[in-house]
Coordinates of C-alpha atoms and ligand atoms in Angstrom, one line a residue:
X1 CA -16.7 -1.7 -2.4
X2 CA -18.4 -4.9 -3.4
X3 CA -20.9 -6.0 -0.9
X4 CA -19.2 -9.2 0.5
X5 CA -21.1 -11.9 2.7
X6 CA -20.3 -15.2 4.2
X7 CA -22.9 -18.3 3.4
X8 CA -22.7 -21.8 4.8
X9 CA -25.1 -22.8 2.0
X10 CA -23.8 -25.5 -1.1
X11 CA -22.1 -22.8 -3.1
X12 CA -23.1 -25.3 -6.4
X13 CA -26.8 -23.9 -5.5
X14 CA -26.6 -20.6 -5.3
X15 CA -27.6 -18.6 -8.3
X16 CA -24.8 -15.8 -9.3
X17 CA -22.9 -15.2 -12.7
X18 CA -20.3 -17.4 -11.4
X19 CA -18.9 -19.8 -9.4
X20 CA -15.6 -19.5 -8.4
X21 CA -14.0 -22.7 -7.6
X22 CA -9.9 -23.3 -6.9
X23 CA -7.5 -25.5 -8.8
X24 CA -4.0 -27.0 -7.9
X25 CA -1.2 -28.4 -10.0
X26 CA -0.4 -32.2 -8.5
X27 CA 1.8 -34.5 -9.7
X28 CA -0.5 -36.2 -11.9
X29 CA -2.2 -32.9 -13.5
X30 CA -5.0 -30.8 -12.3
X31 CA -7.1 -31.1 -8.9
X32 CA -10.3 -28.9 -9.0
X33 CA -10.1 -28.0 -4.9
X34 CA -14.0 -27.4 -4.0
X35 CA -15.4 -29.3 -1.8
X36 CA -19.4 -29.5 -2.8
X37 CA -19.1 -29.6 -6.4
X38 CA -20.9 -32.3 -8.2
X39 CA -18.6 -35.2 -8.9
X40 CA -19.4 -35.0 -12.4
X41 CA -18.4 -31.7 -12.8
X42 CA -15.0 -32.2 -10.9
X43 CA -13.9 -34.8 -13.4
X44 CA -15.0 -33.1 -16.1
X45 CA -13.2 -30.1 -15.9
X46 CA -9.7 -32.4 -14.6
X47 CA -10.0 -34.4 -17.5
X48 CA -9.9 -31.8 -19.8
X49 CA -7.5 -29.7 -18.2
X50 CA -4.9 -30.2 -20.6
X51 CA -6.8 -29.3 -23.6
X52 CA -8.1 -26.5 -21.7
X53 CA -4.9 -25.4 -21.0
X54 CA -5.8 -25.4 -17.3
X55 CA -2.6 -26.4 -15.5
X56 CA -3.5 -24.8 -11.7
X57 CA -0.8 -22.3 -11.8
X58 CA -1.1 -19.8 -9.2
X59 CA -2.9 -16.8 -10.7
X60 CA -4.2 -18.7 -14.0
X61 CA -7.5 -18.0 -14.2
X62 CA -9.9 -19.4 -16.5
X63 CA -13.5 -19.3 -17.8
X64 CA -15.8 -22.7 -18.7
X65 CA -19.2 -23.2 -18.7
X66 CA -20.6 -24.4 -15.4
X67 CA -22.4 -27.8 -16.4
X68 CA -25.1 -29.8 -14.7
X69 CA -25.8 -29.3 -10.9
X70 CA -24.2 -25.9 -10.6
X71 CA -26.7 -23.2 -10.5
X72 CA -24.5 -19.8 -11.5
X73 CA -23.9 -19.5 -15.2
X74 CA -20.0 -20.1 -14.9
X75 CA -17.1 -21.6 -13.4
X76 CA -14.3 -19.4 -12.6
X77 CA -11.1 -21.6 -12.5
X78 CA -9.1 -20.0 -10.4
X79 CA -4.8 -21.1 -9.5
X80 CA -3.3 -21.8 -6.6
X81 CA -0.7 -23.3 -7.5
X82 CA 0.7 -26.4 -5.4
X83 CA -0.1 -27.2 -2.0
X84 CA 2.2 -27.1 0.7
X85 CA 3.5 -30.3 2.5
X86 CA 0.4 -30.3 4.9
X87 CA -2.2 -30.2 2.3
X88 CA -3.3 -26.9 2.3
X89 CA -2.5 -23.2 0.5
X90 CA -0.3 -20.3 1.6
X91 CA -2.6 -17.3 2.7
X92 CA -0.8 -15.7 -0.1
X93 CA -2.0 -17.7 -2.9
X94 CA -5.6 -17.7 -1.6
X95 CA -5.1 -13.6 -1.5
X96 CA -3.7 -13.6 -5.1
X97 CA -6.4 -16.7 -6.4
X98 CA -9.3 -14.8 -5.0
X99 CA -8.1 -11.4 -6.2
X100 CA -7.1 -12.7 -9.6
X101 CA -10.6 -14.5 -10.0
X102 CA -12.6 -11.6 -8.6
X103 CA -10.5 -8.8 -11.1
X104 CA -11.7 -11.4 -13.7
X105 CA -15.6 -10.6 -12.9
X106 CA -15.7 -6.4 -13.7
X107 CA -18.7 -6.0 -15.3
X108 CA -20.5 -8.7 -13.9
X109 CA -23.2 -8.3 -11.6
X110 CA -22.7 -11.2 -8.6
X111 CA -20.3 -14.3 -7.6
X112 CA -19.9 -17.3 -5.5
X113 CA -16.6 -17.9 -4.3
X114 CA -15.7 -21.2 -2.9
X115 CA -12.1 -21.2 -2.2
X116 CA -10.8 -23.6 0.4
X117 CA -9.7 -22.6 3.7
X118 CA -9.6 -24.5 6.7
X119 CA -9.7 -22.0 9.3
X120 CA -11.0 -18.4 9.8
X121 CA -7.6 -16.9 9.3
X122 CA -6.9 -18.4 5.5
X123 CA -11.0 -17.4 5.1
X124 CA -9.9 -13.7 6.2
X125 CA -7.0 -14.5 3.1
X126 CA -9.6 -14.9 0.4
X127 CA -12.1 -12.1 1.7
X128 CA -8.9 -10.4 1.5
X129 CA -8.2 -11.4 -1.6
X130 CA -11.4 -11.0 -3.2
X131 CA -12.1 -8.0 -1.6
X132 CA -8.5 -6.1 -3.1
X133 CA -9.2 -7.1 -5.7
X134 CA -12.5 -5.7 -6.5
X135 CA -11.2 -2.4 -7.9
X136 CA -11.2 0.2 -10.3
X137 CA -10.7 3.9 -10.5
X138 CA -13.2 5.1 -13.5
X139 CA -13.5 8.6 -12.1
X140 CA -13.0 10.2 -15.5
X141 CA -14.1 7.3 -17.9
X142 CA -17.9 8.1 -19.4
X143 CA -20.8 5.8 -18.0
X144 CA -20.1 3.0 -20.5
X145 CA -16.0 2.3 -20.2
X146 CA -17.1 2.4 -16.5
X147 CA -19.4 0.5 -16.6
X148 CA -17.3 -2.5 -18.2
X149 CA -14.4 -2.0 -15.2
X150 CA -17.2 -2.5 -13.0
X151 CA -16.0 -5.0 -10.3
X152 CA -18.4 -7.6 -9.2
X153 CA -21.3 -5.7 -7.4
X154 CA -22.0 -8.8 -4.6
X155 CA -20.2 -11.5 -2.9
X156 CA -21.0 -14.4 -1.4
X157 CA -18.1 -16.5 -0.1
X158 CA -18.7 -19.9 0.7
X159 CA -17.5 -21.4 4.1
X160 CA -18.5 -23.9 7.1
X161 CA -17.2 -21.2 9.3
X162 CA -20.4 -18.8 8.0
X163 CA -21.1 -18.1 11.6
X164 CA -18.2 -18.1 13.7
X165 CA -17.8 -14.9 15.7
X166 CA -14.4 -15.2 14.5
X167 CA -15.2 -15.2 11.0
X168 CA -17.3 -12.6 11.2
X169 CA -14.3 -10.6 12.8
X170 CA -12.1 -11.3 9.5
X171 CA -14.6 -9.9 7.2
X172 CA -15.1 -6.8 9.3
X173 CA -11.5 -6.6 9.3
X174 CA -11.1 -7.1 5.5
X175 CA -13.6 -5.1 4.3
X176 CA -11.5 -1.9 6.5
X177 CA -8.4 -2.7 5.4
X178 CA -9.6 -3.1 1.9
X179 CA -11.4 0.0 2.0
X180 CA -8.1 1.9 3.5
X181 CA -6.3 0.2 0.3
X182 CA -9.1 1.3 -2.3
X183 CA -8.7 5.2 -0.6
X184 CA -4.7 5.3 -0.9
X185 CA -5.4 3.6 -4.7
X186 CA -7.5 6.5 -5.6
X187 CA -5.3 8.8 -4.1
X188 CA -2.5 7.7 -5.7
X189 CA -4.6 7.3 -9.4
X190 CA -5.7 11.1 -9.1
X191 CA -4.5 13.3 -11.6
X192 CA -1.7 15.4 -10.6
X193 CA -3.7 18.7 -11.5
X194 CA -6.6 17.8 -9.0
X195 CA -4.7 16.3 -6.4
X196 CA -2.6 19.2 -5.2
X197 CA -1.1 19.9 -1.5
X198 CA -4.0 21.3 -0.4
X199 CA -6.9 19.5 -2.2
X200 CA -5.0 16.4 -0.5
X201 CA -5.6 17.9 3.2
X202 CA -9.1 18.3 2.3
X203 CA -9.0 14.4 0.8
X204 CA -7.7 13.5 4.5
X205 CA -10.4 15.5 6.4
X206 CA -12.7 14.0 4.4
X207 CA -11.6 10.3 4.0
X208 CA -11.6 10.7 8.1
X209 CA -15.2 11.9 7.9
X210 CA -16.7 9.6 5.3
X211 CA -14.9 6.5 6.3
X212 CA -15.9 7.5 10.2
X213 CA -12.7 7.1 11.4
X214 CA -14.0 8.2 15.1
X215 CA -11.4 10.0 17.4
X216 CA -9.4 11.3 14.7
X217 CA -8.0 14.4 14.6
X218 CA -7.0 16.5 11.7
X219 CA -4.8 19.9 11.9
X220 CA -3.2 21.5 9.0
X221 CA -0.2 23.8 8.7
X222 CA -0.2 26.0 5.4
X223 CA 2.3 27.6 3.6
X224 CA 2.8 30.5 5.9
X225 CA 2.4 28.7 8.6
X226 CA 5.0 26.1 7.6
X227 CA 7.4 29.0 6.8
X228 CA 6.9 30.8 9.9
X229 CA 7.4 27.4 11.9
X230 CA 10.6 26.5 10.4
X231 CA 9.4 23.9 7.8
X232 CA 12.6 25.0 5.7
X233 CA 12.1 21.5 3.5
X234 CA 8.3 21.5 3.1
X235 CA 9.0 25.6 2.6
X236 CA 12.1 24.9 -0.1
X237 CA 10.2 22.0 -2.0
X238 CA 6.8 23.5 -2.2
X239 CA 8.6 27.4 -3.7
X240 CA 8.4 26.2 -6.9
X241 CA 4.8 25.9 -7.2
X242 CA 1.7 28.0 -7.4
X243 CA 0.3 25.4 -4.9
X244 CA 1.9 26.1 -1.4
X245 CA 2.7 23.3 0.6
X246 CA 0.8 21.6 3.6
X247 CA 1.8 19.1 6.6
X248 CA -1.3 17.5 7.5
X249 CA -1.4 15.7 11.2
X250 CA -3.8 13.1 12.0
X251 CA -4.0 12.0 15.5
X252 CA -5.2 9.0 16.9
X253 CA -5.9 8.7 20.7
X254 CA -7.8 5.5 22.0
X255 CA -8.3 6.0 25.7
X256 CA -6.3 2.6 26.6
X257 CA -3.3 3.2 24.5
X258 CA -0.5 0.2 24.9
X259 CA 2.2 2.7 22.9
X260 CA 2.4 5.8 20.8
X261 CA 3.6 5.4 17.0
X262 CA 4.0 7.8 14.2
X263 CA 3.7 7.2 10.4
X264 CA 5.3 10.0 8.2
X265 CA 4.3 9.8 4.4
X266 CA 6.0 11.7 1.8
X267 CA 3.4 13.5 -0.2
X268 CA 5.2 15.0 -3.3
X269 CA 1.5 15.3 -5.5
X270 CA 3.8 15.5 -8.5
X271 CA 7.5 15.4 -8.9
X272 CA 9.4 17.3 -12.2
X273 CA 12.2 17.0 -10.5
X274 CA 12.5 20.9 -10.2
X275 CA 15.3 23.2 -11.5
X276 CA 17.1 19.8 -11.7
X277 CA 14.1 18.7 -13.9
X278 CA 13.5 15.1 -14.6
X279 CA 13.5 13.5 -18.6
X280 CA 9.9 13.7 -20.7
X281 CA 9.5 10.5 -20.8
X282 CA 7.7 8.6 -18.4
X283 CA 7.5 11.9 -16.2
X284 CA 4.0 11.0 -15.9
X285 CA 4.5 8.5 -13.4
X286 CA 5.5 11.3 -10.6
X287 CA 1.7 11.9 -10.1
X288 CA 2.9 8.2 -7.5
X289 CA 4.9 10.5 -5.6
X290 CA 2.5 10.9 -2.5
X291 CA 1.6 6.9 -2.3
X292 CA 3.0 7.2 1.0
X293 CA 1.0 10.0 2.7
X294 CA -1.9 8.2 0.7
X295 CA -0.8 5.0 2.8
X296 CA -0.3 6.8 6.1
X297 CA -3.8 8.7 6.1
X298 CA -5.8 5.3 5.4
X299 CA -3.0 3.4 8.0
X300 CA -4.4 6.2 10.4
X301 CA -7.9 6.0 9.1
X302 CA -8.1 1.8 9.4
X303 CA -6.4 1.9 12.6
X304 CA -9.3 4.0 14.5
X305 CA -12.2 2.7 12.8
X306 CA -10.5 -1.0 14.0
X307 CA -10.4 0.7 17.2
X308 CA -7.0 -0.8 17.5
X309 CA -5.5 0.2 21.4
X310 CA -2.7 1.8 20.2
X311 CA -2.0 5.4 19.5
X312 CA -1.2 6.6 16.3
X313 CA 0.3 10.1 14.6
X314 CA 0.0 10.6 11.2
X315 CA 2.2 13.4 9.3
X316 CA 1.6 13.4 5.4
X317 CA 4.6 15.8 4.1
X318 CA 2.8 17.2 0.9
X319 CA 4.2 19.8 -1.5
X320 CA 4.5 19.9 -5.4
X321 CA 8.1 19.8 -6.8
X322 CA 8.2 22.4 -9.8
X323 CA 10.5 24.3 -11.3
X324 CA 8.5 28.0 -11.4
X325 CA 9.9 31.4 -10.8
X326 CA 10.7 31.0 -7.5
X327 CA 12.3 27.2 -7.2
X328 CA 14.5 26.3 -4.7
X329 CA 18.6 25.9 -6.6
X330 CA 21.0 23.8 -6.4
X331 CA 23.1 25.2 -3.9
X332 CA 20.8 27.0 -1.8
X333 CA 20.5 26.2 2.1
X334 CA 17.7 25.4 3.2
X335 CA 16.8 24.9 7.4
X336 CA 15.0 22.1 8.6
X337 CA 12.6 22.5 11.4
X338 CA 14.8 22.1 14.9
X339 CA 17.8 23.6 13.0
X340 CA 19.9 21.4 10.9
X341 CA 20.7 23.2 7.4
X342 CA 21.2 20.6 4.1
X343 CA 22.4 22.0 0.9
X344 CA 20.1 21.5 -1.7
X345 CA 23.0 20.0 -4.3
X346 CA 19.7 18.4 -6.5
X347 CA 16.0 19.3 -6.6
X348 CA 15.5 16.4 -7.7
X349 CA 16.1 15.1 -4.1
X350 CA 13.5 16.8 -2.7
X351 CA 11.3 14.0 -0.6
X352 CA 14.1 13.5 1.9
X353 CA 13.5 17.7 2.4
X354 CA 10.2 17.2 3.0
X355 CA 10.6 14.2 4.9
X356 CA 12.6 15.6 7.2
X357 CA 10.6 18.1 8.6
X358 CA 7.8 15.4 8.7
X359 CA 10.2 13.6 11.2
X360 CA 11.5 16.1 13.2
X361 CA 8.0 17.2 13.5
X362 CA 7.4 13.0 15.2
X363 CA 10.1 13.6 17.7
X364 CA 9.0 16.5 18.5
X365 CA 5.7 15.2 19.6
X366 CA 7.3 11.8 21.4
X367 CA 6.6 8.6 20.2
X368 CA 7.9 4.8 21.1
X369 CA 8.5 4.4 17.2
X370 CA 8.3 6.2 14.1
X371 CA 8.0 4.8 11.0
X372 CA 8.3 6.8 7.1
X373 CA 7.5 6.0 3.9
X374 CA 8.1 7.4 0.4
X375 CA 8.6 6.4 -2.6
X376 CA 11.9 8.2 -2.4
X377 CA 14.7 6.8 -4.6
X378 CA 15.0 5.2 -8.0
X379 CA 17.7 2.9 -6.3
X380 CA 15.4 1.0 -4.6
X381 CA 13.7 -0.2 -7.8
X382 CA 17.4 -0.9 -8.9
X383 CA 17.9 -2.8 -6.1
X384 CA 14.8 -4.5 -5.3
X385 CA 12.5 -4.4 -8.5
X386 CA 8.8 -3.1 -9.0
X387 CA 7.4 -5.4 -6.8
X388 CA 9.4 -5.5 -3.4
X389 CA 9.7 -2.8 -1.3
X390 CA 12.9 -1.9 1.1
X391 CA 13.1 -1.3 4.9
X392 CA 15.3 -0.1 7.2
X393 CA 16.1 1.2 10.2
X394 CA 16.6 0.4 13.6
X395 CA 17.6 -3.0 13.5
X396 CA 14.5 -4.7 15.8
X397 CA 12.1 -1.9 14.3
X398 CA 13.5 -2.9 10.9
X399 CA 13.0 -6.7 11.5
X400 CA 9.6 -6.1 12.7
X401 CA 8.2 -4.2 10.0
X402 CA 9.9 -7.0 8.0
X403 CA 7.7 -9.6 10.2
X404 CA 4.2 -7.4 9.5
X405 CA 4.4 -7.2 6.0
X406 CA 5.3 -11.3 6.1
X407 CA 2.3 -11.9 7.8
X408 CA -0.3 -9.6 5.6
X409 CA 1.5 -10.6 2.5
X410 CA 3.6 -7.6 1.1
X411 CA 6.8 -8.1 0.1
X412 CA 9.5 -6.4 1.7
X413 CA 13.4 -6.6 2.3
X414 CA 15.9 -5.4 5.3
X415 CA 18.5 -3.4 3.9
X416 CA 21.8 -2.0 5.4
X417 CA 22.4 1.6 6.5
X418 CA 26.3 1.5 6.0
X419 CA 27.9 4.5 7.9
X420 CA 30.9 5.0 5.4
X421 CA 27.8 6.1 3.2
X422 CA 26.7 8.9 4.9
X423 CA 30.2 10.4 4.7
X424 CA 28.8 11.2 1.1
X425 CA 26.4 13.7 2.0
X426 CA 28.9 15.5 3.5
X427 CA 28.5 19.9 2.2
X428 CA 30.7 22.5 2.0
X429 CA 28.5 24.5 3.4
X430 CA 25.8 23.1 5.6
X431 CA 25.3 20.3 8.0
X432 CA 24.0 17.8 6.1
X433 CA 24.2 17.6 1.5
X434 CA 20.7 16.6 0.1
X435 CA 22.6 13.8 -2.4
X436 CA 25.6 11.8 -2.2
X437 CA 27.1 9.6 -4.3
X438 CA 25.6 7.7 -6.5
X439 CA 26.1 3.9 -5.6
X440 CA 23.5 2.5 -2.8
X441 CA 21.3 5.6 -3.6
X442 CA 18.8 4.2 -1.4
X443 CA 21.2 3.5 1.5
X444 CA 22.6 7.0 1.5
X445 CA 18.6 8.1 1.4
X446 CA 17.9 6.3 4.4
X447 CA 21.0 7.8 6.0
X448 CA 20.0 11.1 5.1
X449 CA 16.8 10.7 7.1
X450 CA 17.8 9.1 9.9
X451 CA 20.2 12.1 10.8
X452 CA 17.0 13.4 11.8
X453 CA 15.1 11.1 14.3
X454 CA 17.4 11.5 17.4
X455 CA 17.6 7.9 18.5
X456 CA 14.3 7.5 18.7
X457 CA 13.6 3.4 17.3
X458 CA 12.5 4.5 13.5
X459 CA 12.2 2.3 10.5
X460 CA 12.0 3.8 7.1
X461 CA 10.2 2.0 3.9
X462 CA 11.2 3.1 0.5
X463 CA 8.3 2.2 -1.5
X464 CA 9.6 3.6 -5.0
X465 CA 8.9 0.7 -7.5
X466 CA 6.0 -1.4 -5.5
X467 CA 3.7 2.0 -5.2
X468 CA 2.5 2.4 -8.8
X469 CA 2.3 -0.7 -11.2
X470 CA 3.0 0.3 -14.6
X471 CA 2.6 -2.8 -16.0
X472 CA -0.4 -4.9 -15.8
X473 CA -2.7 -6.2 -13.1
X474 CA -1.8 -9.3 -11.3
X475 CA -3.1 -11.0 -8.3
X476 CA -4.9 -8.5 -6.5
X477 CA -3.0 -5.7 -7.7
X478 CA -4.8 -3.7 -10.2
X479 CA -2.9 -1.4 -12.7
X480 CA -1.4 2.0 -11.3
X481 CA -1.8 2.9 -7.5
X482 CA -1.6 -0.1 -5.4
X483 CA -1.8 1.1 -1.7
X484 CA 1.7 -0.6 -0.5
X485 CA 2.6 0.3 2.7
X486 CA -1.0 0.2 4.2
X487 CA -1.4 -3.4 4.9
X488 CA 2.1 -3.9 6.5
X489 CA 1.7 -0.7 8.8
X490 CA -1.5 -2.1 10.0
X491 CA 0.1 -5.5 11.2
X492 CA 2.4 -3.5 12.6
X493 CA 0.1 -1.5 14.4
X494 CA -2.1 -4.6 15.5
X495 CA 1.1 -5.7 16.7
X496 CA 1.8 -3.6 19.0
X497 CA -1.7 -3.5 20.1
X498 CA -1.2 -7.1 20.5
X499 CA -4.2 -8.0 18.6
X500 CA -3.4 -10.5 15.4
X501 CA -3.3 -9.7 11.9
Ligands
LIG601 N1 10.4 10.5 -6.5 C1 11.7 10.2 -6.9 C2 12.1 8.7 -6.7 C3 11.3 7.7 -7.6 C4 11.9 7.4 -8.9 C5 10.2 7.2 -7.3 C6 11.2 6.5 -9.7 C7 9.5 6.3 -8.1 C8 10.0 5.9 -9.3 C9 12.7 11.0 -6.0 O1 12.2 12.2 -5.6 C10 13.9 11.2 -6.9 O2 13.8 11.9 -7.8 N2 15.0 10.7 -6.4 C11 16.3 10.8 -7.1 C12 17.3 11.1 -6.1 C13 18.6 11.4 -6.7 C14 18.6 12.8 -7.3 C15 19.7 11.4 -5.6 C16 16.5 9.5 -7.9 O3 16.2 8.5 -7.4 O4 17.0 9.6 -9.0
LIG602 MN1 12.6 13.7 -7.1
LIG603 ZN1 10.2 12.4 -5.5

């Protein structure tokens, strides 16, 4: 991660590669919004905004040479669009400015960054910012592609709140959640063939070893195991492939716990789509399938090394969904741990399997709340788009996971859980049918899984479209995995820890 410090020193005197320095739209054209810049330079670059093509927008960046009285070689023009009635920027837009600018910078060696912010929270925004967005995976590029993607090896961020004990506290802060976001990424960006069920359990132990995630604890079940347990949807799923399936359990125990919460991920390391195999095309994209045991493992893994008073269970549900020799079919019955039997009517279907022995598994073990998340139906990106993610739930579990993700910035949306839907997944044969119809796919999902969590208060995030960006970077969301899901389950988290986000 780029080395990130804090300096109360006149950012237009430091010496880096660049300066980056905000700009807003106003009613009369461009403001450059930095305070220490030399007034030369300000009225410069605002009188030739228009021919620049510099207009402020939110996420327009821009390049120009720095000028007189600015020691770093460049200025790095970065849009935050306009300001709000009192003057100053959403903590969005300072995330998304700061990211944008500092994605702008791979390659480059250092930077300045002298975004506004009035207060230690909207400075924990841009380290925020800056900090997501100083990422790439490069894993198997050679040294010189690599090298290019680079992000920005140092920053320094400019502020009169340099030594504030609570500024210091937002960068510490930022630079763990960032980190947790940069491990689900890479989790996420791993090829399908090297990130298998269990080559993910030994990612977890050692992302809990590595990122010294003190007092967490790490058990995993294996294939036999899972079979002789009664894992009948990890066991179903997983059949299929050569590589058996695993439910990893991370447990978090402070000693002064205000409340117990689990986070269930759905882990599918790639998804065909089984015997009801998936199209060619854009297949490839199914390598996404586990963002959401990615996200719970670095949740987990943030939320000890924050030492955050509240304590946390982690299940990541991983199998591989392929169609070998030995594939579940539609039609067979499978039995969930506790019981309940679901006919498999599509293999396709398979994270809610998976999924719900990852839940029975959480009320088994007693918690206040449980929250899952998967990237589990195609619906939800019909519904919602690529960008924002669905919840629900429990109604006041629902509306606070809605509440986090406000206040950390993700975008996410209460949806209904309709009961005349779950008359769909009605089977001939078994308790429960794996599919229903077709129409509010996402709804009939969500009441699929929540036949499973016994009344205890449960939201569930389906993270489909929002976990892999198949289009290009923007803000600080790079290209491919982009760790949804960990941010808003840490401000829940700190939440109920009562500590703020
Ligand atoms: N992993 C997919 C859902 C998905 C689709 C995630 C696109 C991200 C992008 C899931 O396992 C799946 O295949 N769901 C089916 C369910 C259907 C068979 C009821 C779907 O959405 O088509
Ligand atoms: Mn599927
Ligand atoms: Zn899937």
């Amino acid at each position: 991660m780029a080395d990130l410090t804090l300096t109360g020193k006149n950012p237009t005197q430091l010496s880096a590669d660049a300066l980056v320095v905000g700009t807003c739209s106003t009613s009369d054209g461009v403001a450059v919004v930095a305070d220490q810049l030399p007034a030369s330079v300000v009225e410069r670059i605002e009188t030739l905004a228009p021919r620049l093509g510099v207009t402020g927008a939110l996420q327009e960046v821009r390049t120009v040479p720095a000028g007189d009285g600015v020691a770093a070689d460049v200025l790095v023009l970065a849009g935050l669009g306009e300001r709000q009635e009192d003057g100053t920027f959403d903590r969005e837009a300072l995330r998304a400015a700061a990211g944008s600018a500092v994605r702008s910078l791979a390659g480059s060696a250092s930077a300045v960054v002298a975004l506004p912010a009035i207060d230690e929270s909207e400075l924990g925004a841009v380290v925020e910012g800056a900090l997501l967005g100083a990422y790439s995976y490069t894993a198997y590029r050679d040294a010189k592609a690599a090298a290019k993607q680079t992000p920005v090896g140092t920053l320094q961020v400019a502020t009169s709140f340099a030594r504030t004990a609570r500024a210091k506290a937002a960068v510490a802060r930022a630079e763990v959640l960032a980190a947790a976001v940069h491990g689900a990424r890479d989790l996420v960006n791993t090829p399908p063939n090297v990130l298998y069920p269990a080559s993910f359990a030994d990612a977890a132990r050692t992302a809990v070893k590595e990122l010294g995630a003190k007092g967490v604890k790490v058990t995993v079940l294996d294939d036999k195991q899972l079979a002789a347990g009664g894992y009948g949807g990890l066991t179903g799923v997983g059949q299929g492939s050569a590589r058996g399936p695993r439910l990893v359990k991370l447990t978090y125990s402070p000693a002064k716990a205000t409340g117990k919460v689990a986070l269930v991920g759905k882990g599918i390391t790639f998804d065909t789509g089984g015997i009801s195999i998936k199209p060619a095309a854009g297949m490839d994209s199914m390598k996404s399938d586990m963002a959401g045991a990615a996200a719970v493992l670095h949740t987990v893994v943030a939320a000890a090394r924050l030492g955050l008073p509240v304590a946390v269970t982690g299940y990541l549900c991983l199998a591989e969904n392929m169609p070998g020799g030995n594939a579940q079919r539609p039609a067979d019955v499978v039995t969930i741990r506790g019981g309940k039997t679901v006919e498999v009517l599509n293999t396709d279907a398979e994270g809610r399997l998976v999924m719900a022995d990852g839940l029975v598994s959480a009320v088994e073990d007693g918690h206040d709340v449980v929250l899952d998340i998967a990237t589990l139906t195609g619906a939800q990106m019909v519904a919602l788009g690529r960008r924002v993610s669905a919840v629900m739930g429990t109604e006041d579990v629902r509306d606070e996971v809605k509440v986090a993700a406000d206040t950390v910035g993700e975008q996410f949306w209460p949806m209904p859980l309709p009961d005349e839907l779950a008359e769909g997944l009605r089977s001939k044969v078994a308790d429960i049918a794996n599919v229903g119809e077709r129409w509010g796919g996402m709804l009939a999902a969500g009441l699929f899984l929540r036949s499973f969590i016994e009344g205890t208060p449960w939201a569930h995030l389906d993270i489909a479209g929002p976990a892999y960006n198949e289009k290009g970077a923007f803000g600080y969301t790079p290209a491919g995995g982009t760790g949804v899901g960990v941010r808003t389950m840490l401000g829940f988290l700190e939440s109920r820890a009562g500590v703020e986000s």
